[in-house]
GROMACS .gro file of C-alpha atoms in nm:
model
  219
    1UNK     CA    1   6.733   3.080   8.482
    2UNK     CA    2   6.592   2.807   8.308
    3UNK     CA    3   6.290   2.875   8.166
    4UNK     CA    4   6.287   2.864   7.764
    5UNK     CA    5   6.297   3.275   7.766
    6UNK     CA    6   6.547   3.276   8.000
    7UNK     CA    7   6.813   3.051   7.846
    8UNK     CA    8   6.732   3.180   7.422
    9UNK     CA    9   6.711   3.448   7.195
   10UNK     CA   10   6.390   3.317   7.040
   11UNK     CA   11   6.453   3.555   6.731
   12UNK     CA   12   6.668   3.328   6.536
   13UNK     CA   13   6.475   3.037   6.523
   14UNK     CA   14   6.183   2.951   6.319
   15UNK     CA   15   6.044   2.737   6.627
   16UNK     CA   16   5.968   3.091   6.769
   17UNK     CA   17   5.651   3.065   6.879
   18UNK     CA   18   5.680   2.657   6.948
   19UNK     CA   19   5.937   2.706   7.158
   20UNK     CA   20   5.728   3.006   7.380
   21UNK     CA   21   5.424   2.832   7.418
   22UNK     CA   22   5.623   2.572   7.629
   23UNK     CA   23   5.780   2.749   8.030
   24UNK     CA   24   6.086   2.485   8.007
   25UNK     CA   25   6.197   2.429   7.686
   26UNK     CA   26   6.297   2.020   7.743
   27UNK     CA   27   5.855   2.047   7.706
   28UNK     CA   28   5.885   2.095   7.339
   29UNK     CA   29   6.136   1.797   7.246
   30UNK     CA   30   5.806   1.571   7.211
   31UNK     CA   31   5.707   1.764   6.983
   32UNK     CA   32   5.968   1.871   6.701
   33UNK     CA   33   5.931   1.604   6.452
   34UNK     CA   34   5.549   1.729   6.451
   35UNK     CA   35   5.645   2.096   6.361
   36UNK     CA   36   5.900   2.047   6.150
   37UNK     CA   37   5.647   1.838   5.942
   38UNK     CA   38   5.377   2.123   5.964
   39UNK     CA   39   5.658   2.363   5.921
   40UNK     CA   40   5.817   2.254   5.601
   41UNK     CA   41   5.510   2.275   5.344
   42UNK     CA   42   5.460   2.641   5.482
   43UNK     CA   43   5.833   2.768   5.435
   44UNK     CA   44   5.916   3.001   5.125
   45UNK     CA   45   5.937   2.779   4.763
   46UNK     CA   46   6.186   3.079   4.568
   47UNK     CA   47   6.436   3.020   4.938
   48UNK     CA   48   6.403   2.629   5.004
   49UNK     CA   49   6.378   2.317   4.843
   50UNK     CA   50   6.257   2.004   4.905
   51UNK     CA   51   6.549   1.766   4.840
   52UNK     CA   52   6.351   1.442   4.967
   53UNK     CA   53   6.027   1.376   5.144
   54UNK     CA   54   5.983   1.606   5.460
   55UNK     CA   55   6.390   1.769   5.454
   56UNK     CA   56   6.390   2.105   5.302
   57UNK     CA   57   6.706   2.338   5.296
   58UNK     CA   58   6.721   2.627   5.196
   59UNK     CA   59   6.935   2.715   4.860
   60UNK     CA   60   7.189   2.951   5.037
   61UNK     CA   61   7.291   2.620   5.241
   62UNK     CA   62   7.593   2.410   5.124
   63UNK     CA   63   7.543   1.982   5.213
   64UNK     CA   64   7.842   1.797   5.141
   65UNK     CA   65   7.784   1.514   4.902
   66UNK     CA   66   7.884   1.278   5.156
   67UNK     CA   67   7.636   1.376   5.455
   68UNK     CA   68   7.318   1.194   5.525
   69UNK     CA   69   6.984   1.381   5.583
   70UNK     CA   70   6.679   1.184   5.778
   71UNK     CA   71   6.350   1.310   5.778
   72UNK     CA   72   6.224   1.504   5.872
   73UNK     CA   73   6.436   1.774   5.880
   74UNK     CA   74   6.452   2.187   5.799
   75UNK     CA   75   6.804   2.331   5.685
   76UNK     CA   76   6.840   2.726   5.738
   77UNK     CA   77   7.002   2.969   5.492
   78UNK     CA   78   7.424   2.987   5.500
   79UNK     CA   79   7.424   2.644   5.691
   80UNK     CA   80   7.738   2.433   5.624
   81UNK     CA   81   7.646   2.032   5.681
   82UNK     CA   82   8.032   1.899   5.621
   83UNK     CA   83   8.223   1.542   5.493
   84UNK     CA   84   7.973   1.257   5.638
   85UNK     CA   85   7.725   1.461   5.909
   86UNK     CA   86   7.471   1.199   5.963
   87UNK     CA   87   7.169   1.421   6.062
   88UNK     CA   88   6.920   1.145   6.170
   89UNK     CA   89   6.611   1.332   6.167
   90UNK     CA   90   6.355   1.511   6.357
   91UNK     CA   91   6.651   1.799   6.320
   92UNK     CA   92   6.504   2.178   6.316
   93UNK     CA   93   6.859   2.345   6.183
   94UNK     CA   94   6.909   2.746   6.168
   95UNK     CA   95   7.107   2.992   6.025
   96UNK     CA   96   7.467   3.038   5.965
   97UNK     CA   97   7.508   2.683   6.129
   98UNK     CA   98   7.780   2.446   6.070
   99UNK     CA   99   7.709   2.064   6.091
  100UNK     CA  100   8.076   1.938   6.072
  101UNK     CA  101   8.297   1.664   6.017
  102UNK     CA  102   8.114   1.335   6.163
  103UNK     CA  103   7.857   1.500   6.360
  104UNK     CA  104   7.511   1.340   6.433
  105UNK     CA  105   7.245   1.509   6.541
  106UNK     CA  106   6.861   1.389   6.599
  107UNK     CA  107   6.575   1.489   6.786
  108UNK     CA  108   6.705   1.856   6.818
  109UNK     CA  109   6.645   2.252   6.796
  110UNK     CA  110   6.975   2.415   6.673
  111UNK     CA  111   6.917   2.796   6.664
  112UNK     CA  112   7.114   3.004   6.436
  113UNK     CA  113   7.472   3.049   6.401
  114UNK     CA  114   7.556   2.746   6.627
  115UNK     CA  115   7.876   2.498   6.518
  116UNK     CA  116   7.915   2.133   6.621
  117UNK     CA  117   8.169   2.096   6.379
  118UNK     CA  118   8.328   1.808   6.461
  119UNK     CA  119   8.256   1.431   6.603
  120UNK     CA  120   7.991   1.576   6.828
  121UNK     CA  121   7.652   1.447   6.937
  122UNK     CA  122   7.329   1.569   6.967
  123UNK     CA  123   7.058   1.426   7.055
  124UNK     CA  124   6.697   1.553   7.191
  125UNK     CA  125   6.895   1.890   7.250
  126UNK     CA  126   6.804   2.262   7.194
  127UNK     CA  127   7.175   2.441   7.180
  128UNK     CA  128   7.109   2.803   7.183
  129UNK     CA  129   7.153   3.130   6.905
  130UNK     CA  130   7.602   3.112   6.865
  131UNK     CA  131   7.594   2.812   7.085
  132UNK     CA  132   7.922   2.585   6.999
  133UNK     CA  133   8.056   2.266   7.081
  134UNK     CA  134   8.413   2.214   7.065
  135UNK     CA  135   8.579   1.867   6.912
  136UNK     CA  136   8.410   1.553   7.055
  137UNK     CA  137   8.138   1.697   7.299
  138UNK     CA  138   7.830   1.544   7.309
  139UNK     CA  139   7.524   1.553   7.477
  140UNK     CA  140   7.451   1.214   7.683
  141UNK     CA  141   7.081   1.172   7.615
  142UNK     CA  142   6.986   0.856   7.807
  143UNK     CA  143   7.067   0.769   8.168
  144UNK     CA  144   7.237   0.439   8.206
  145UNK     CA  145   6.962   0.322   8.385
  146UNK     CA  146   6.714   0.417   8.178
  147UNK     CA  147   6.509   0.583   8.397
  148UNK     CA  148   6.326   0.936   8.317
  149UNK     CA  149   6.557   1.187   8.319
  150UNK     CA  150   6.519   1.467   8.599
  151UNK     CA  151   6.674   1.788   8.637
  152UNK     CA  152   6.899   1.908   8.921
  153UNK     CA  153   6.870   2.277   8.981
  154UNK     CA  154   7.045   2.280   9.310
  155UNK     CA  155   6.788   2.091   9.613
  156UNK     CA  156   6.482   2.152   9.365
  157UNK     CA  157   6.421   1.821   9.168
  158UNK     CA  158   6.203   1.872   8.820
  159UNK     CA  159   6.016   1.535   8.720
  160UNK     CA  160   6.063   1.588   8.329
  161UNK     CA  161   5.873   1.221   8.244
  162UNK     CA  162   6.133   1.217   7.962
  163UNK     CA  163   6.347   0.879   7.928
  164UNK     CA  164   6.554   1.116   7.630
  165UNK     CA  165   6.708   1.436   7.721
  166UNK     CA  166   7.044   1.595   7.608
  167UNK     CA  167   7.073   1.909   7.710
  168UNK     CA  168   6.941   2.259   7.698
  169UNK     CA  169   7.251   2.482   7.623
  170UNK     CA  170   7.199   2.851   7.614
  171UNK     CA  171   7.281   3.114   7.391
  172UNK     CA  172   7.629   3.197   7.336
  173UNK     CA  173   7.720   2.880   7.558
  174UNK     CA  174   8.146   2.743   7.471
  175UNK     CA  175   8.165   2.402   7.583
  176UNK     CA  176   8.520   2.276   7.548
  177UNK     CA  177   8.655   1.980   7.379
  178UNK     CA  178   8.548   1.621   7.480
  179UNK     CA  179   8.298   1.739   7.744
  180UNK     CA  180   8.003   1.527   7.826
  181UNK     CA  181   7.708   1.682   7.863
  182UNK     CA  182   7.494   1.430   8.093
  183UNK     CA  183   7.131   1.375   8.000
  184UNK     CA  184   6.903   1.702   8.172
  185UNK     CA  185   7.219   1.941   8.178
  186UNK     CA  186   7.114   2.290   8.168
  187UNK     CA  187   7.386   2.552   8.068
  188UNK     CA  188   7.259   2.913   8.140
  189UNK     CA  189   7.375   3.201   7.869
  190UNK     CA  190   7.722   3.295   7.828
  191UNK     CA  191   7.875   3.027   8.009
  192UNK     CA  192   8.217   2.836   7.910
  193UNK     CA  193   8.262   2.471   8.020
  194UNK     CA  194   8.618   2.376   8.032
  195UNK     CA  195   8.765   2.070   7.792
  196UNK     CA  196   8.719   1.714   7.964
  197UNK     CA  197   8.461   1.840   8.184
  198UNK     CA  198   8.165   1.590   8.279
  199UNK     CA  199   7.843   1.844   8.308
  200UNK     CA  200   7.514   1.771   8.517
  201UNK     CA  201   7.214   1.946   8.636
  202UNK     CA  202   7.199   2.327   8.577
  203UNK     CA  203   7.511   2.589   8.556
  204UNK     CA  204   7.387   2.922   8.567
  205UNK     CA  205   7.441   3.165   8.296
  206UNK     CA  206   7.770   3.398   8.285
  207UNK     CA  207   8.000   3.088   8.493
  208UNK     CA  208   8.307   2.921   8.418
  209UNK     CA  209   8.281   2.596   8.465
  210UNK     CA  210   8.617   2.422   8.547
  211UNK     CA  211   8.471   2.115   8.711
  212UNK     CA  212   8.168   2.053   8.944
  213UNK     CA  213   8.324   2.143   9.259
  214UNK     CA  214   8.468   2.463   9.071
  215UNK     CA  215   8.207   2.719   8.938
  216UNK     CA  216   8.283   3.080   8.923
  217UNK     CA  217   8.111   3.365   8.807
  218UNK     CA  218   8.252   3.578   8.495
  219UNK     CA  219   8.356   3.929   8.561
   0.00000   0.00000   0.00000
């Protein structure tokens, strides 16, 4: 379960149809700067506003004074970007979201209603529709040796050519507080990763992961 339909609710994000036209959804992180800046011109003028060149939020959203905003960048409706989010850019940000308290995010797809609200990374990362990151998780996006990243989906080994991946965290994904998610983690729907945990390769959907030697299925 790790195709792009598999892992996401592609109804609550505008990178609907982006996000389709790629079968693995680590395909489209090459290409989200690009749609954001194609997307942003096209959005609604009476529901967003272009604050700066290429970062438009909508009017509903609320952006402490204190945050930063790259470019470019697309801020949905009822998002909450708290005291000093540095949102570097190349940042595709839904509905309902919360950005919180120190929290840097860049290169990423964050579908609606998902909270990172505080000290987390992400970085060239789609976290899925309610997705949420508790206290000081982040998602590792480079390997220490630099290499391209691959992803481990039991003995099958994907190529992904990418030297930056996060993660792809599905829908409705908890990860607990100060989890690492190592670069080409795949967490399928519904899952809950325990606090401290250090994550790799893919967990399928509806598990509880306590550590990698202890998986279980919900029930």
């Amino acid at each position: 379960m790790i195709k792009t339909k598999e892992l996401f609710s592609l109804g609550h994000t505008l990178a609907a149809d982006y996000l389709a036209s790629y079968e693995y959804p680590w395909q489209a992180l090459k290409g989200i700067s690009d749609f954001i800046k194609k997307t942003g011109p096209e959005l609604d003028k009476n529901e967003f506003t272009q604050i700066s060149p290429e970062v438009w939020v909508h009017k509903q959203a609320r952006i402490a004074p204190t945050a930063f905003i790259g470019a470019p960048c697309i801020i949905g409706r009822k998002t909450e970007v708290r005291h000093c989010a540095f949102i570097r850019g190349s940042a595709l940000i839904g509905e309902g979201c919360v950005i919180g308290n120190s929290t840097e995010v860049k290169n990423a797809i964050i579908f609606d209603c998902v909270q990172v609200p505080h000290y987390n990374y992400v970085g060239d990362s789609i976290l899925g529709y309610k997705a949420h990151l508790g206290a000081g998780a982040v998602t590792s996006n480079v390997k220490s040796d630099k290499t391209p990243v691959k992803v481990k989906n039991g003995d099958e080994i994907i190529e992904t050519g990418l030297k930056k991946f996060g993660a792809m965290v599905g829908d409705c994904v908890e990860v607990g507080c100060n989890s690492v998610l190592n670069p080409g983690t795949v967490i399928g729907k519904n899952t809950n990763i325990y606090p401290l945990s250090r994550v790799r390769g893919v967990i399928k959907e509806s598990s509880i992961f306590k550590e990698e030697n202890n998986i279980t299925e919900k029930r």
